[in-house]
Coordinates of C-alpha atoms in Angstrom, one line a residue:
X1 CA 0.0 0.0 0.0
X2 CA 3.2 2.2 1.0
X3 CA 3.9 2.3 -3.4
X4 CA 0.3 3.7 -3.9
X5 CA 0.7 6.5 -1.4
X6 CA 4.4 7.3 -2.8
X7 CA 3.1 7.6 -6.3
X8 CA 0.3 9.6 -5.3
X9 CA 2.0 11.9 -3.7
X10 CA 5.0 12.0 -7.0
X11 CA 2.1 13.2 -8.5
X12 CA 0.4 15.8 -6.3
X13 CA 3.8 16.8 -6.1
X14 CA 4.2 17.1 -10.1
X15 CA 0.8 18.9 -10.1
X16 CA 2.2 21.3 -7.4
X17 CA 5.5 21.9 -9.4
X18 CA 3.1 22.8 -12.6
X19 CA 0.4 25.4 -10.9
X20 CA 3.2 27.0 -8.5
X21 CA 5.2 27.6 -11.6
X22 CA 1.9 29.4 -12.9
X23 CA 1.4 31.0 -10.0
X24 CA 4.8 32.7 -9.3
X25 CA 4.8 34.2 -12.9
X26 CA 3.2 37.7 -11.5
X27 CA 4.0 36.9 -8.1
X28 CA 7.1 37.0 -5.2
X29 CA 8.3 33.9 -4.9
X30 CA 8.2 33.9 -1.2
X31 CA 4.7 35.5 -1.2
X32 CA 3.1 32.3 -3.3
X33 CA 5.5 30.3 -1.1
X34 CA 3.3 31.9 2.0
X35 CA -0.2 31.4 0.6
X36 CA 0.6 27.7 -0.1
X37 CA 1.9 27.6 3.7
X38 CA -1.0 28.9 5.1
X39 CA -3.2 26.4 3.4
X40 CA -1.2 23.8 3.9
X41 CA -1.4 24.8 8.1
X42 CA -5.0 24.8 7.9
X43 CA -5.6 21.9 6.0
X44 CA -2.9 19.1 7.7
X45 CA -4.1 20.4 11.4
X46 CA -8.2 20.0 9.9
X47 CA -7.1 16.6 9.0
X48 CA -5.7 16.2 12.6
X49 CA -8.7 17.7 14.3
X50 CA -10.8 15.3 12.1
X51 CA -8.9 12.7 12.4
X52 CA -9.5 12.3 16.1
X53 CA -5.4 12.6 16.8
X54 CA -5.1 16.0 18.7
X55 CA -4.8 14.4 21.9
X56 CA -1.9 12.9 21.3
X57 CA -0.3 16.4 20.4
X58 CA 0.7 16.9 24.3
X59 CA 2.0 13.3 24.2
X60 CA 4.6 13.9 22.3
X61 CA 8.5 13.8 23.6
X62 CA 10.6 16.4 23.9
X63 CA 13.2 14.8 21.6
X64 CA 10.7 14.2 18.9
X65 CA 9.4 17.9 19.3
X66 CA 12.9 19.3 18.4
X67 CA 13.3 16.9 15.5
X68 CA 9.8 17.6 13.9
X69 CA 10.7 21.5 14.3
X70 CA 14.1 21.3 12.5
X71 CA 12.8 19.1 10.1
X72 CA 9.7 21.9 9.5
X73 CA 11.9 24.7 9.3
X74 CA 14.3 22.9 7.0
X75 CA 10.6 22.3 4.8
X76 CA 10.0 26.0 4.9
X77 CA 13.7 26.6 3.4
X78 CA 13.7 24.0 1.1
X79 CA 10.0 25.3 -0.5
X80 CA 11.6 28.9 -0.4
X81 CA 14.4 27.6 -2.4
X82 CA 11.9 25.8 -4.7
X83 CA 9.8 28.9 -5.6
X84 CA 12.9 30.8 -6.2
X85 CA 14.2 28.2 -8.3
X86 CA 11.1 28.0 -10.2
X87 CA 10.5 31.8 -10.5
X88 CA 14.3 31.7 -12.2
X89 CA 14.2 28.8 -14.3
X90 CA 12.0 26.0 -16.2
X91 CA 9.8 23.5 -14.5
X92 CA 11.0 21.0 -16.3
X93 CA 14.1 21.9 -15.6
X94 CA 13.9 22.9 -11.8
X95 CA 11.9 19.7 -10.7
X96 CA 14.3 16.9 -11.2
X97 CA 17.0 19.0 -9.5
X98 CA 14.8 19.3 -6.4
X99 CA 13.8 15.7 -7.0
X100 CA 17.5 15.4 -6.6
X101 CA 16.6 14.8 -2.9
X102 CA 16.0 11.2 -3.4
X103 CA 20.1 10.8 -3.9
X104 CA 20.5 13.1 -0.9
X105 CA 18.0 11.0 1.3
X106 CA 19.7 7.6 0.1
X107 CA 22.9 8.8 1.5
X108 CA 21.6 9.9 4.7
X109 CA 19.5 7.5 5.5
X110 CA 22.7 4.7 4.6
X111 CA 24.9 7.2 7.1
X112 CA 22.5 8.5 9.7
X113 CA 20.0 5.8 9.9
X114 CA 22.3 3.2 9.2
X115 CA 20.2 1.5 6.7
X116 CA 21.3 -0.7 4.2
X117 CA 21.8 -0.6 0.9
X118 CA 21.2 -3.0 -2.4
X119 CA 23.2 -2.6 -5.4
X120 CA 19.5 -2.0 -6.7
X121 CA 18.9 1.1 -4.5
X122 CA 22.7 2.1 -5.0
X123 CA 21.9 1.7 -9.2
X124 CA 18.5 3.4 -9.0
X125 CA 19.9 6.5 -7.0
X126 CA 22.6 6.5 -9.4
X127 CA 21.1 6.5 -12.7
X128 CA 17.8 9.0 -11.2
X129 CA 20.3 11.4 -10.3
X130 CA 22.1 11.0 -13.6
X131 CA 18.3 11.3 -15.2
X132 CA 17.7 14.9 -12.9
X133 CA 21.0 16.3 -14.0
X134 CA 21.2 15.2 -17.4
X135 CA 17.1 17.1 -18.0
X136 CA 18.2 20.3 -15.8
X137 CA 21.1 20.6 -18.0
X138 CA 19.1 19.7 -21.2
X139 CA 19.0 22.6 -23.7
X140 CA 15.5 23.6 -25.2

């Protein structure tokens, strides 16, 4: 079921790359950036609220707290960066370089979370981040 949620969101994310890309023609960057925050807030805590979870909001550990936060605030950079990037340059172009994360997180996660790794996963990473940089760099 985990490969049907991970598709779907490779897709909601492709449709995100296309209308932000719209949307920051006549815009600031950061400004669409902040609209799409806002919703996003309302939204994910609705589907908390709804969801029945709030409760265990105060049940959360200290330790986790400060990991969640970086890891948000390290979101709200990286989505700056990607409205910038996309203001600049091509969405064709811009995606697979921020889809460049999946060679990043294969690397951490073998170093930090000392997971193992396949030659299949060490192949895949390989030839996607050859894939991203070979499109960025393509020439229209």
């Amino acid at each position: 079921m985990w490969i049907v949620f991970a598709l779907s969101a490779a897709l909601a994310a492709a449709t995100v790359v296309t209308l932000s890309k719209i949307g920051v023609k006549h815009v600031d960057s950061s400004v669409a950036f902040a609209i799409q925050a806002v919703l996003i807030l309302i939204v994910s805590w609705s589907v908390v609220i709804v969801q029945g979870n709030l409760p265990t909001v105060m049940r959360i550990e200290r330790k986790v707290w400060i990991y969640l936060i970086v890891a948000g605030v390290i979101t709200c950079v990286s989505s700056l960066l990607s409205f910038r990037a996309l203001k600049l340059g091509n969405a064709s172009q811009v995606s697979p370089l921020t889809n460049f994360s999946l060679v990043f997180a294969v690397i951490m996660a073998a170093v930090f979370l000392k997971e193992k790794l396949s030659w299949q996963v060490i192949a895949g990473a390989v030839l996607m981040g050859v894939g991203a940089l070979m499109i960025a760099i393509a020439r229209e």
